[in-house]
Each structure stands twice: as structure tokens, then as C-alpha cells.
Coordinates of C-alpha atoms and ligand atoms in Angstrom, one line a residue:
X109 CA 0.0 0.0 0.0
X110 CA 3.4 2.1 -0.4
X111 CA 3.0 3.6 -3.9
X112 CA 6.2 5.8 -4.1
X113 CA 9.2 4.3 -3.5
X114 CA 11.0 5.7 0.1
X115 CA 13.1 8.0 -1.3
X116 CA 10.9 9.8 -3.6
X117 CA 8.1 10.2 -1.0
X118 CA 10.9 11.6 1.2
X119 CA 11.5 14.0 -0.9
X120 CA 8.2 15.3 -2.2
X121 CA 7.4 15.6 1.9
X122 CA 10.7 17.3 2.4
X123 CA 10.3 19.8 -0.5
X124 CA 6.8 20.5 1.2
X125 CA 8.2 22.8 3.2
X126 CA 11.0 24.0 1.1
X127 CA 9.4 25.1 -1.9
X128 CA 7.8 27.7 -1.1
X129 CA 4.1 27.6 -1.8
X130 CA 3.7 27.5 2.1
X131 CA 2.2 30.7 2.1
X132 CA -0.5 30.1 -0.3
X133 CA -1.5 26.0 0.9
X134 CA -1.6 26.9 4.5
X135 CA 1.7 24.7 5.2
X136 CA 4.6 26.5 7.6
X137 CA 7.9 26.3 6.3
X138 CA 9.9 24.0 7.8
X139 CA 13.1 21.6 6.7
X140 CA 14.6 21.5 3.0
X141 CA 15.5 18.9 1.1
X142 CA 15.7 17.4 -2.6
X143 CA 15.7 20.0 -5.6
X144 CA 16.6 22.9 -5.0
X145 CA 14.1 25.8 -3.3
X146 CA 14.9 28.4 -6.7
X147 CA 12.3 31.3 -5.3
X148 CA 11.2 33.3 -2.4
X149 CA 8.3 32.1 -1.2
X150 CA 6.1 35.4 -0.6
X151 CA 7.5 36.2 -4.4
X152 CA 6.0 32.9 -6.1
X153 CA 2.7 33.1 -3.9
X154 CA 1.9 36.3 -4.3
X155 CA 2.7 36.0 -8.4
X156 CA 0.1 32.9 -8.4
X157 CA -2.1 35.0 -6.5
X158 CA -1.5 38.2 -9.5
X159 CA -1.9 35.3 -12.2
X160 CA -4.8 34.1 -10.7
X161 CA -6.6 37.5 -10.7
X162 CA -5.8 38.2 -14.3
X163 CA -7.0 34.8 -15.5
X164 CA -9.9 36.2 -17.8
X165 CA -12.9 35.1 -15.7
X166 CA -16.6 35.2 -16.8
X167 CA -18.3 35.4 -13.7
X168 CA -19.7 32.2 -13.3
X169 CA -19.2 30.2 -10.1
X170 CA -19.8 25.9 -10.4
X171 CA -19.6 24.3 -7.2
X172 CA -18.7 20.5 -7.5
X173 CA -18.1 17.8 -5.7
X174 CA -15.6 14.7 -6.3
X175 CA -15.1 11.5 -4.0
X176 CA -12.5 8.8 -4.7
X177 CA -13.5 5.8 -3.2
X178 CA -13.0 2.3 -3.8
X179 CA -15.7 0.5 -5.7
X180 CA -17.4 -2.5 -7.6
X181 CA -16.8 -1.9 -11.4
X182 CA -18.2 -4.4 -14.4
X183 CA -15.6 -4.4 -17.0
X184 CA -17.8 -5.9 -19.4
X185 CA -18.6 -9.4 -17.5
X186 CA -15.7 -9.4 -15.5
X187 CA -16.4 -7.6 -11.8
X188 CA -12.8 -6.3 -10.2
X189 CA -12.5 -4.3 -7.0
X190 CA -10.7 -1.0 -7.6
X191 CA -10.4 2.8 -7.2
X192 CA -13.0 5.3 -8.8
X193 CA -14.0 8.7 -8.9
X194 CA -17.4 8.2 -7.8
X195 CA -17.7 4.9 -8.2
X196 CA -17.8 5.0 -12.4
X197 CA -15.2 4.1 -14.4
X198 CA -14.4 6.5 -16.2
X199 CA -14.8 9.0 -13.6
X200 CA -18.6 11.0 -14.7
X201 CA -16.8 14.1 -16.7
X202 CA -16.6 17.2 -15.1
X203 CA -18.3 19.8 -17.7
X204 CA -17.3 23.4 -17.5
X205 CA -17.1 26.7 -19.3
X206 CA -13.9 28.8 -20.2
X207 CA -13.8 31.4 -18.0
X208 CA -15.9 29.6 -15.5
X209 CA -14.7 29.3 -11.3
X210 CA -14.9 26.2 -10.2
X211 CA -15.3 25.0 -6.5
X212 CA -14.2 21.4 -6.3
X213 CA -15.4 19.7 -2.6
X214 CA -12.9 16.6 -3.3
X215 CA -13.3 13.8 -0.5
X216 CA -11.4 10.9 -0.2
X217 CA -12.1 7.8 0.8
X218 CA -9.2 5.7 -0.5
X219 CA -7.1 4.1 1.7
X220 CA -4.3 5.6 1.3
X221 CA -3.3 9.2 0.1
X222 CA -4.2 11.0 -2.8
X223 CA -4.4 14.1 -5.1
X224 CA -6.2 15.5 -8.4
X225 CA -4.2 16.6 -11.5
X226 CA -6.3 18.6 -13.9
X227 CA -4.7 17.4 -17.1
X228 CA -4.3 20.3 -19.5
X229 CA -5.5 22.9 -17.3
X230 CA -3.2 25.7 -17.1
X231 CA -4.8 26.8 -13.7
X232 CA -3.2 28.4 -10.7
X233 CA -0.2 26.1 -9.5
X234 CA -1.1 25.9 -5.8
X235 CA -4.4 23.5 -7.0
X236 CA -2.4 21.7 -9.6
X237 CA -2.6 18.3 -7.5
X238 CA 1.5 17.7 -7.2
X239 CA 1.6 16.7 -3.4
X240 CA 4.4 18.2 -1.9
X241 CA 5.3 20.5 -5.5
X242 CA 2.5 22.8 -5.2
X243 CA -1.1 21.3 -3.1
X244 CA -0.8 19.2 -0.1
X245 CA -1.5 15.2 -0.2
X246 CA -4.8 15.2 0.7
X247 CA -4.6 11.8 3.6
X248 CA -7.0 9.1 3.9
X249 CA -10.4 10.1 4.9
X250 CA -9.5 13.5 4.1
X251 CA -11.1 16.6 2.2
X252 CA -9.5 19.3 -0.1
X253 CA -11.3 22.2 -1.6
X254 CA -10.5 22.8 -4.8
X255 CA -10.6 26.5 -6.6
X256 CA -9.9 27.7 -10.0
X257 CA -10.7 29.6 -13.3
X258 CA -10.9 27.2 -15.1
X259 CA -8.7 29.2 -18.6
X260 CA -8.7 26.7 -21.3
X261 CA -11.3 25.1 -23.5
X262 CA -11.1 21.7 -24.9
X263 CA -10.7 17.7 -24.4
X264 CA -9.1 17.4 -20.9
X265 CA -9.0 14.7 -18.0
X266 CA -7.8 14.2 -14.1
X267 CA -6.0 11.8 -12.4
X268 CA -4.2 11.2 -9.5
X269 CA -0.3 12.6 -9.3
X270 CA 0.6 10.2 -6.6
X271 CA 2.3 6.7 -7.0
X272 CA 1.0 4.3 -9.1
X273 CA -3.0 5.4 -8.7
X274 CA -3.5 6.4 -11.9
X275 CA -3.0 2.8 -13.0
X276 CA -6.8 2.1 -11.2
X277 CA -9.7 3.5 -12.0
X278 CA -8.6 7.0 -11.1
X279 CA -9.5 8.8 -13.9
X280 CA -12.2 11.0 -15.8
X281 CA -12.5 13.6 -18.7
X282 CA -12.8 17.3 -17.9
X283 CA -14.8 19.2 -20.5
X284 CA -14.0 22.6 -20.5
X285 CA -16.4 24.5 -23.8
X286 CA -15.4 27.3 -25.3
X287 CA -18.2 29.8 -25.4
X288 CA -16.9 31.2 -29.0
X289 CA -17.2 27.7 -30.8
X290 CA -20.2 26.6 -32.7
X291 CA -20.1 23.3 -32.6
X292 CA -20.6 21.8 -35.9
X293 CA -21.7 18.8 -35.1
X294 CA -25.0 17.0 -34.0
X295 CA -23.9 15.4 -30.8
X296 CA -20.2 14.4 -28.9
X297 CA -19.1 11.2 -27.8
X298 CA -16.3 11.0 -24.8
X299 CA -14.2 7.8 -25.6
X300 CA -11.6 7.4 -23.1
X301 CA -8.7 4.7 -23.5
X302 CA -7.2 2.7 -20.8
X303 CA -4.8 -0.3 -20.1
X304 CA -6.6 -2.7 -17.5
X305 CA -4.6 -4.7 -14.7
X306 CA -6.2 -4.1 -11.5
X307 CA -8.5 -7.0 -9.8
X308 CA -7.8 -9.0 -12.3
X309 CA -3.9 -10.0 -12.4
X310 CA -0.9 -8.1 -10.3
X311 CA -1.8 -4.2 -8.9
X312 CA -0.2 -1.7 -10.1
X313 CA 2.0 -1.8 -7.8
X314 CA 3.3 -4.7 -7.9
X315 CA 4.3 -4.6 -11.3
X316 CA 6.1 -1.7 -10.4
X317 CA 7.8 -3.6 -7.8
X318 CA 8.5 -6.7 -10.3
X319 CA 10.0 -3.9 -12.6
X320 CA 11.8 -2.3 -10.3
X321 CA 13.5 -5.7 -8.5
X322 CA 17.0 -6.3 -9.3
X323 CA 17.2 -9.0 -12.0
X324 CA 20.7 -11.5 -11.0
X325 CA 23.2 -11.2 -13.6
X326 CA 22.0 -8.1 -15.2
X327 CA 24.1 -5.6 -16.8
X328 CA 24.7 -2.4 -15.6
X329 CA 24.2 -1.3 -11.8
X330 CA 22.0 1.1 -10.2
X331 CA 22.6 4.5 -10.7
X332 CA 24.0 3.8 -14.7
X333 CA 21.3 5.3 -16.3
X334 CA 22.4 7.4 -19.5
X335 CA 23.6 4.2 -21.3
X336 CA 20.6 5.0 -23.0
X337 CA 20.7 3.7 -25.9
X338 CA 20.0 0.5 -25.3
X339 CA 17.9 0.9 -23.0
X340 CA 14.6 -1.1 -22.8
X341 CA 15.4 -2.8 -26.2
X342 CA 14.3 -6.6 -25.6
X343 CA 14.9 -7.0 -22.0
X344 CA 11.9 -8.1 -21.2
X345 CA 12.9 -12.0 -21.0
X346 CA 14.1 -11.5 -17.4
X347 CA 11.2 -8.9 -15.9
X348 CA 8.9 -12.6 -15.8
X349 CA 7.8 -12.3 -19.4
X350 CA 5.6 -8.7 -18.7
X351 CA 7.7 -6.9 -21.4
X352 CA 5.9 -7.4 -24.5
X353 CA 9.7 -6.2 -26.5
X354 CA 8.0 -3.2 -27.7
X355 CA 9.6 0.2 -27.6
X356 CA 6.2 1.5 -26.8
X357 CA 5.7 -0.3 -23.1
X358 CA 6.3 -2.2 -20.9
X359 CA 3.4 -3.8 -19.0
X360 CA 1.8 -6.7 -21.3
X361 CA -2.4 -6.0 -19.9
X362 CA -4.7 -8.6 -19.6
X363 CA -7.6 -6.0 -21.0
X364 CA -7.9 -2.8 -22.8
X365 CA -10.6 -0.2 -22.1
X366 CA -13.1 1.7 -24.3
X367 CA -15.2 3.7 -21.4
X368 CA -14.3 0.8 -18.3
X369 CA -15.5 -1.5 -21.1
X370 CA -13.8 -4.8 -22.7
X371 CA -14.2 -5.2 -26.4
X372 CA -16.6 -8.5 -25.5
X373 CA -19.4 -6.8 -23.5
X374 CA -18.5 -3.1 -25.4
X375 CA -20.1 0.4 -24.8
X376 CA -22.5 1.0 -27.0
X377 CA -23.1 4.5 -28.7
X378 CA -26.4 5.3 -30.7
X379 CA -26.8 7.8 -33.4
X380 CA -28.6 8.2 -36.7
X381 CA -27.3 7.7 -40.1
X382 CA -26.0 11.1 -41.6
X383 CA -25.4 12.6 -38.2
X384 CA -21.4 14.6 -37.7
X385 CA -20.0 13.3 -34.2
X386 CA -17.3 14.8 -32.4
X387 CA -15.0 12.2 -30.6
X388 CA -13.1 13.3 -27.8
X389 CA -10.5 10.7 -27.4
X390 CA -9.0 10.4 -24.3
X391 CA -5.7 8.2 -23.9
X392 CA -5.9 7.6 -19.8
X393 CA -4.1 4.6 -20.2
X394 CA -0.4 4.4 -17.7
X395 CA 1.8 2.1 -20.0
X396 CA 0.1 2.0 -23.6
X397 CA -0.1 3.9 -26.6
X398 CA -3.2 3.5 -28.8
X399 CA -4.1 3.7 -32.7
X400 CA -7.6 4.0 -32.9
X401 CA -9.8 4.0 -35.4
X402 CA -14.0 3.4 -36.4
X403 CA -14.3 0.9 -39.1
X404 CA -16.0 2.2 -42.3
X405 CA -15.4 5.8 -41.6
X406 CA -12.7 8.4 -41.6
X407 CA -11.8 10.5 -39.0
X408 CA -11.2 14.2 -39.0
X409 CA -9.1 15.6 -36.4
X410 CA -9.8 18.7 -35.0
X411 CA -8.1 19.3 -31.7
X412 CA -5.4 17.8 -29.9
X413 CA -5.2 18.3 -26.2
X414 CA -8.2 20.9 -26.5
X415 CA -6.3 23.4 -28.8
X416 CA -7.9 23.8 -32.6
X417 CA -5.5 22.5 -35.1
X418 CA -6.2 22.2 -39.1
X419 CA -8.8 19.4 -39.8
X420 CA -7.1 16.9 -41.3
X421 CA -8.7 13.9 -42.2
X422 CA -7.0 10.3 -41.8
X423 CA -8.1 6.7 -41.3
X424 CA -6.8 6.3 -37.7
X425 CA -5.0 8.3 -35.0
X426 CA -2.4 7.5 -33.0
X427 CA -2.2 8.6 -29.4
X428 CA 0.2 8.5 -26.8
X429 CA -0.9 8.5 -23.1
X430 CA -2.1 11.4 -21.5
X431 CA -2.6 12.8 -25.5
X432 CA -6.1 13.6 -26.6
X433 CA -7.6 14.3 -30.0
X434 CA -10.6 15.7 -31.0
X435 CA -12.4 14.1 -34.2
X436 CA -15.5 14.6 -36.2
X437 CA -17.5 12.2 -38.5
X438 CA -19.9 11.9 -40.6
X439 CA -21.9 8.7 -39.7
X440 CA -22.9 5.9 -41.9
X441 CA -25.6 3.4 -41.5
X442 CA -25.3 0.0 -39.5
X443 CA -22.9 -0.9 -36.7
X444 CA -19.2 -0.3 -36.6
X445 CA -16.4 -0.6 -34.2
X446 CA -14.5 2.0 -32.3
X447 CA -11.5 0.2 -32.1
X448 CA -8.5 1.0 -30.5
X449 CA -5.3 -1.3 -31.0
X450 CA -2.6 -1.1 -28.3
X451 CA 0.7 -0.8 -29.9
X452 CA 2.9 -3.2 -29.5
X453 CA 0.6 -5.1 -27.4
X454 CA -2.1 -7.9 -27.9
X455 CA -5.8 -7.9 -27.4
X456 CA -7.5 -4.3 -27.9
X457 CA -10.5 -2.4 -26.6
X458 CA -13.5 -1.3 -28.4
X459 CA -17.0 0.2 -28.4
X460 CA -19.5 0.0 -30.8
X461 CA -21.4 2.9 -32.9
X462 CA -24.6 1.7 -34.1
X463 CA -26.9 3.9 -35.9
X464 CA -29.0 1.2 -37.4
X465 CA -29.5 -2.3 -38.6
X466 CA -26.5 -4.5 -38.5
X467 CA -25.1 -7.5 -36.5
X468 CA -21.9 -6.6 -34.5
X469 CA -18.9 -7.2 -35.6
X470 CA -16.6 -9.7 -33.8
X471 CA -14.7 -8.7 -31.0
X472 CA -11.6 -9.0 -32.4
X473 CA -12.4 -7.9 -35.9
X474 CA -10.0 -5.7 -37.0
X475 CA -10.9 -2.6 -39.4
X476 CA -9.2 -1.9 -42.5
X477 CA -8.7 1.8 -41.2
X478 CA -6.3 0.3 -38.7
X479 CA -3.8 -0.6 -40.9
X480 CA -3.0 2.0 -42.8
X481 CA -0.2 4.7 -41.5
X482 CA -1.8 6.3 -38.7
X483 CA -2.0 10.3 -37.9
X484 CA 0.6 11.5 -35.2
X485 CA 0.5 14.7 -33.8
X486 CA 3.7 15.9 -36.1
X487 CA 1.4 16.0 -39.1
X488 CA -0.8 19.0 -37.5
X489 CA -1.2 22.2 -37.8
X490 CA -2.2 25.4 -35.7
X491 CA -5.3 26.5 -36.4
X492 CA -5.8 30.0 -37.0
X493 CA -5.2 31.8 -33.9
X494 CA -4.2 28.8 -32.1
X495 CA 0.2 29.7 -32.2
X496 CA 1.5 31.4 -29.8
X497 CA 3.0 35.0 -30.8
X498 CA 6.2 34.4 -33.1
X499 CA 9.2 35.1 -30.5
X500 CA 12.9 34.2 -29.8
X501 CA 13.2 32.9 -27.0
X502 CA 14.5 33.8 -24.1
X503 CA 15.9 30.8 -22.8
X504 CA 16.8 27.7 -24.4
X505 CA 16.9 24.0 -22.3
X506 CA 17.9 20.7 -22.8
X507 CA 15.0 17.7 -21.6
X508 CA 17.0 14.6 -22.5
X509 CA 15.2 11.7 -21.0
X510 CA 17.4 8.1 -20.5
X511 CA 17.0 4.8 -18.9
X512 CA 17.2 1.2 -18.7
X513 CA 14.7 -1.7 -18.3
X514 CA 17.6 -3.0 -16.4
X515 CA 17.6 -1.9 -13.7
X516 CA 14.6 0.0 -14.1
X517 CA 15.4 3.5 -13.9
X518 CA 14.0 6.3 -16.3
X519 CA 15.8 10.0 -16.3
X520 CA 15.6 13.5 -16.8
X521 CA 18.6 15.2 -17.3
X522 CA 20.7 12.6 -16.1
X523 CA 19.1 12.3 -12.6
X524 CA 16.1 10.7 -11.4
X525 CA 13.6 13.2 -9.9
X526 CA 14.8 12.6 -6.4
X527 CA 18.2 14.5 -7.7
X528 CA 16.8 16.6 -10.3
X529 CA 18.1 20.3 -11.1
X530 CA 15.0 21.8 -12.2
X531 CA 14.7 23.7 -15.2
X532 CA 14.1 27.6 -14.8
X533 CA 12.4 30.8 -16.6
X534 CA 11.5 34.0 -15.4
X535 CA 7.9 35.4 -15.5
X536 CA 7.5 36.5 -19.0
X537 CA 9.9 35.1 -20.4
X538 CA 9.7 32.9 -23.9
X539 CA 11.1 29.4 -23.4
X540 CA 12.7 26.8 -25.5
X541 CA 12.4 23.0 -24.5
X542 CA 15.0 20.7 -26.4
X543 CA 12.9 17.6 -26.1
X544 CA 15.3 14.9 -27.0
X545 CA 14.3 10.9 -26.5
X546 CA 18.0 9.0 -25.9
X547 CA 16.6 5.8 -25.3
X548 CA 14.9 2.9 -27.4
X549 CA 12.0 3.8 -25.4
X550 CA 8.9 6.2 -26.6
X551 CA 7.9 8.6 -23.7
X552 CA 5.2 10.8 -23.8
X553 CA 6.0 14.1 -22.6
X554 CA 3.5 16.4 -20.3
X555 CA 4.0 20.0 -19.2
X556 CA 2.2 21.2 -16.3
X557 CA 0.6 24.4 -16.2
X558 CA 1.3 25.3 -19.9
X559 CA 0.6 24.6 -23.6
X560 CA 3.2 24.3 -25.9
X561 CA 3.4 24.9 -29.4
X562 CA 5.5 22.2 -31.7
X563 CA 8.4 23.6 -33.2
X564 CA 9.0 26.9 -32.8
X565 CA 6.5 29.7 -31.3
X566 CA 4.6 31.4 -34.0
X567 CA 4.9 28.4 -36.3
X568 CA 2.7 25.9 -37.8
X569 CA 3.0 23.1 -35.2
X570 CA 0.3 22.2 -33.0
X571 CA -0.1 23.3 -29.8
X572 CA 0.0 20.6 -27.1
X573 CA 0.5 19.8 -23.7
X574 CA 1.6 16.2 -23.7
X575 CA 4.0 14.9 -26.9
X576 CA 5.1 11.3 -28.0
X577 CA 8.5 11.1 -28.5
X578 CA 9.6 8.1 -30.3
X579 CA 12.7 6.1 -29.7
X580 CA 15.7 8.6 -30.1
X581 CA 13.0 10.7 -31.2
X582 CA 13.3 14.8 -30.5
X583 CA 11.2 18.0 -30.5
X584 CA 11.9 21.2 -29.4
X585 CA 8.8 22.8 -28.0
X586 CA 7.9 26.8 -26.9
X587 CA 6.2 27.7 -24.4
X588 CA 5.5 31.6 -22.6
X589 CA 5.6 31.5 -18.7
X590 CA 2.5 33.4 -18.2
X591 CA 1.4 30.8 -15.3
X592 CA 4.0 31.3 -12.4
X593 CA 4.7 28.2 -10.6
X594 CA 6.6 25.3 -9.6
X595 CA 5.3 23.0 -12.5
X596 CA 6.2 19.3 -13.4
X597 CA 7.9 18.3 -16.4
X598 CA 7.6 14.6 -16.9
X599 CA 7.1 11.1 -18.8
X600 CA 3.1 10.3 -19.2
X601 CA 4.1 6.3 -18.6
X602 CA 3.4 6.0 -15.2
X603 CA 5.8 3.2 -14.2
X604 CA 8.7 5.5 -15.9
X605 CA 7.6 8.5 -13.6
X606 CA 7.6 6.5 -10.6
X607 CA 10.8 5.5 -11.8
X608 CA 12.4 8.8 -12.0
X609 CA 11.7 10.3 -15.1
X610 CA 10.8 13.5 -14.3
X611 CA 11.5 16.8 -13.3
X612 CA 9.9 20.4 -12.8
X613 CA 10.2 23.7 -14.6
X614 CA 10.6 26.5 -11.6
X615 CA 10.1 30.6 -11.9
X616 CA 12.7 32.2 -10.8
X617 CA 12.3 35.9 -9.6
Ligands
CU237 CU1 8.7 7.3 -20.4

């Protein structure tokens, strides 16, 4: 019931006092320790507290509530004991406005600690959901009020930033909609991806712990991490067979997830023939990497992680975790699967859209669409208005992430998090991230607190807030610090987080 490993829990409590959002969260200041404390902490407070007031606001105050509790869940015919937000799997999706306040009574009733990322949400840093980085771990039994503008529309989700939770039931989409869109569509599916372990073979953390355990006659020794190059690449003989030899994970599931569904007992979604949908595909999954597709159709994306990009119109996306993309289609008549394929990975989760007559298709009936080169987000495009101004930037870092399967240790930087050097940037200042994969490992890349924009700022790339790099892949991303914080910069896999691979972008003053 220990989801962090010692050390690293040691030194999110120690930098609980250290960092410096003591002022805002209620916390004294007490003892230091791990990354270094880069900021005053009346300065960064009272800057989140400035941000805060000049987040463009409409008014509107929605008071919610949120419990995460342990609960029942059917799978689709198989019944597992796990961790929910509100007993659902997904999590019911919060549903805001742009603009709006939102008042979030969170209560919970795990049995162990906990907190709430809001994923894609550049809101204030001290209700970000980092315990010990910028909210407090809310304990067992306990309650935290959450309160924020809520600034960005679009396709978003929470999750728990603590240990290996998020690899439960911990999850659910956040729909934030933008007062200034139309919506050209008829109606708007959620479909949310996941990679299914708990209840029914080893918990979460126990494959951690199985990665993690030091493997006789290995290579290498603890601590060796930026021989990089190799890492990961078919070592999964000795982790007990779970490494499907895949540079895109390294848990083998026993089920896959369309909406807490299994592709033999699928969710169903009704429409009529003729009618546009807009999918809002969510990748919750911890360890897997999806190409999705709906057989007989093509798909036009029109977001990715809530920002518009250029619709461009493809047979199937691929989507990394923690990614979403945003999709519209015209609907033909009978009943088709929603079908996303894990990569690298067998088995694969579905749901079915039926707008008519039609026997089902089998469960592991594969569409056409899915094999075919699928859509990464490389490929898209801005839309208009969507870049951020053209500048130079200010300042220019490297995010070089490194590891090994063997022993199982994923960096940033060189370090694990436990010894990280966070990266820095001044209030205002334009900022450069060298994104650079040295590993035979693909990582998924999240930013708290910010959107990036592909490429360079002002360009055509996309912006984003969570990027697949591929194996040895790179990307250098801009961003504007116009949210002051203490924000994490980290790998989307879950198991390579917990692992190490992350670190934090700090404001300096
Ligand atoms: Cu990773």
C-alpha cells in the first residue's frame, strides 16, 4: 500500500516545506530537502495570486463535488474491486465553461493518500494536484477544496499525481467549452482509453515492484542510467515475461478499455445515419499507446489536447498516453467498431457505434482503417489563432530523458527526480524545451501548467500539452511563462515517472 518508492516520497514531503508555496496551501515552512528551493516564497505566492486575478474570468461560479473511493466496477462481465472517482469508471466528466470558477469539494475515501491533477488545465499552481510540488497530499479520509478559473477550453481529464493510482480507476474527462465555438456537429461522444490490470492480475504496484527488483546477472548497476541507448530494447525476457519487447511499453495488460468497457461486452453508442460526431478521445491509459480508429469511416481531427489545429482527415490516430484528440465524422448506416489497438501489445478495446440495422462485428475484428499509416501529432497544424506569438526565446533547455529496463530507472537530465536540477524561466519570459528521447523507449511528454506549441512559437506546429516522443526521437517545443509556478515536467508512462523520469520547470524571480 506504499506507492512511491521511500526515497521519492521523502523528498516530495521534504520539498513540502522548502518550496515555497507555504504561504498560499496553508503549510509553515519548515526543513529543505531534494531540488533545490529556486524562489522566495512570498515572491511565487503572491505571483500565483496576481496570475490568478488576471486569468480572464466570466463570472460564473460551479460548485462540485468529487469523491474517490473504492468501488465494484463491471468491466464488461468481469467484476474487479478498484479505485473510482465516484464509483464510475471512467470517472462522470466534469463539464465546464472557459472562464468559469470552479469550486471542487474533493473527498477521499481511498485508503491511502491522494491528489487531483487537472490534465491540461493551465490553472493556478497551488491546485495543480502535485503533493508536496505545489497542493498538499490530501490523507486518507480526508477533504481538499479545490478552486480555479478554469482558462482553457477543450478535451481534458484528471488523475491522480501520486504513485502508481492512476493505473486504477482513477481517472475521468474534464470538458471545458469554449463559449466562442459553434459546434458543428449533432452530438459528442467522450471515448476514453485505458490499459486494465487491477482485480484482475498483479496491482499496479506490484508490477512496479517486479520492474523495479534487481534482475541476477543483469548488466549495468543502479545508478548507470544514460547508457541509454540501449535501454529497454528486448529485455523483457528476465522482468517474468511482462515486457511485451515493444519500444512502446512495458506492461503486457490482460484488457484494454473503451469507457471501463472490454471489447466482449462493449459500450455502446447510438446515433442516426448522416449525423457529424465529435469524438473526444482520451488516452488515460499508464503504459500503452493507442491507434484507434471506427471501421468504415474516416476521422477528422480537429483538436489535440483541447487546442484547434487544421482538420485533417485520416483513417486512424495514433495517441500516446495522456494525449487527446478531438475528431469529427460523418456517420454511416449499420454498426461499426470503435477500435483502439494497443501498440505493441495484444488484445485491444473497443465500443460499438450503431446507428441502425447491423449484426456486430466480432470482437476481435479488425478494421481496414487500422492498418493504414496512422496520424501523429507531427502532421498537425495550428489552427488560426491557435500559435503562440512568433518570438525568440528567451531561454533555451535541454530535456533529455534516458533509462534502462535493467535496472529500471527512467531519467531526466541525467538524474532521477529525487536529484533533479529543475529547469528555470523568469515570468514573461519565452522558453525553449530541447525535447530529446535517448533511449529505445517512446515517452510521452507532459507540461504542467502550460501549452506548448510544436516547433518553434509562432509556427505551424500544434499546440499541445503532452508529446510522444519516439525512440531517439526529438522535438523542441515553446512555451510563454504566463502561469507562475513550480510545475512538473515529466514522462506520461506511469511506471517511468515513478521511476524517475521526471522533473519540474521553476520561476525564478
Ligand atoms: Cu517514459
Amino acid at each position: 500500500m506504499t506507492p512511491s518508492s521511500p526515497s521519492r516520497r521523502q523528498v516530495l514531503l521534504g520539498l513540502a516545506g522548502a518550496v515555497g508555496l507555504g504561504a498560499v496551501a496553508g503549510c509553515s515552512s519548515t526543513s529543505g530537502g531534494g531540488a533545490r528551493a529556486s524562489a522566495a516564497p512570498s515572491a511565487l505566492a503572491d505571483a500565483v495570486r496576481a496570475a490568478e486575478a488576471a486569468r480572464p474570468a466570466n463570472g460564473a461560479v460551479r460548485s462540485l463535488s468529487l469523491t474517490a473511493e473504492p468501488a465494484q466496477v463491471d468491466l464488461g462481465g468481469r467484476v474487479v474491486s478498484t479505485w473510482t472517482y465516484g464509483g464510475a469508471l471512467p470517472g462522470k466528466p466534469l463539464r465546464v465553461t472557459a472562464g468559469d470558477r470552479v469550486k471542487i469539494a474533493f473527498t477521499n475515501k481511498l485508503p491511502e493518500a491522494t491528489s487531483v491533477h487537472w490534465h491540461g488545465l493551465a490553472v493556478r499552481n497551488d491546485m495543480d494536484g502535485v503533493p508536496g510540488v505545489t497542493t498538499p497530499e490530501i490523507p486518507a479520509g480526508g477533504t481538499f477544496d479545490y478552486d480555479f478559473v478554469v482558462p482553457d477550453p477543450g478535451t481534458h481529464w484528471f488523475h491522480p499525481h501520486h504513485g502508481m493510482q492512476l493505473d486504477r480507476g482513477l481517472y475521468s474527462p474534464f470538458i471545458v467549452d469554449d463559449p466562442r465555438e459553434n459546434g458543428d456537429y449533432d452530438a459528442e461522444w467522450v471515448l476514453v482509453l485505458d490499459d486494465w490490470t487491477d482485480g484482475l492480475d498483479r496491482s499496479p504496484e506490484q508490477i512496479y515492484a517486479d520492474l523495479t527488483k534487481p534482475t541476477p546477472g543483469a548488466s549495468g548497476s543502479a545508478g548507470s542510467t544514460d547508457s541509454g541507448g540501449m535501454g529497454g530494447m528486448g529485455m523483457g525476457g528476465g522482468m517474468g515475461g511482462m515486457h511485451d519487447m515493444s519500444p512502446d511499453g512495458d506492461v503486457a495488460y490482460p484488457l484494454h478499455l473503451v469507457n471501463g468497457r472490454g471489447p466482449d461486452d462493449p459500450d455502446v453508442l447510438d446515433a442516426k445515419p448522416g449525423q457529424r460526431v465529435r469524438l473526444r478521445i482520451v488516452n488515460a491509459a499508464a503504459d500503452t499507446i493507442y491507434t484507434v480508429a471506427l471501421g468504415g469511416h474516416r476521422l477528422t481531427v480537429t483538436h489535440t489536447d483541447g487546442y484547434p489545429v487544421r482538420p485533417v482527415t485520416t483513417s486512424a490516430v495514433r495517441s500516446g498516453r495522456g494525449e487527446r484528440y478531438d475528431a469529427v465524422v460523418t456517420l454511416a448506416d449499420g454498426v461499426f467498431p470503435f477500435v483502439a489497438k494497443p501498440s505493441g501489445k495484444s488484445g485491444m478495446a473497443r465500443a460499438l457505434v450503431s446507428t441502425g440495422e447491423g449484426r456486430a462485428p466480432a470482437p476481435d475484428a479488425v478494421p481496414a482503417e487500422l492498418t493504414g499509416t496512422a496520424l501523429t501529432a507531427d502532421v498537425l497544424s495550428a489552427a488560426d489563432g491557435a500559435a503562440l506569438l512568433a518570438r525568440t526565446p528567451d531561454t533555451v533547455q535541454d530535456v533529455l530523458l534516458a533509462g534502462t529496463m535493467q535496472p529500471y530507472v527512467w531519467t531526466v537530465n541525467g538524474t532521477t527526480y529525487d536529484d533533479a536540477t529543475p529547469l528555470t524561466i523568469r515570468p514573461g519570459q519565452a522558453g525553449r524545451l530541447r525535447l530529446r528521447n535517448h533511449s529505445m523507449m517512446s515517452h510521452p511528454v507532459h507540461v504542467h501548467g502550460h501549452t506548448f506549441q510544436l516547433g518553434a512559437a509562432g509556427g505551424t506546429g500544434p499546440r499541445k500539452d503532452t508529446v510522444l516522443l519516439p525512440p531517439m526521437g526529438g522535438v523542441d517545443v515553446d512555451l510563454v511563462a504566463d502561469n507562475p509556478g513550480r510545475w512538473m515536467v515529466h514522462c506520461h508512462n506511469a511506471y517511468h515517472a515513478e521511476a524517475g523520469m521526471m522533473t519540474r520547470l521553476d520561476y525564478t524571480f
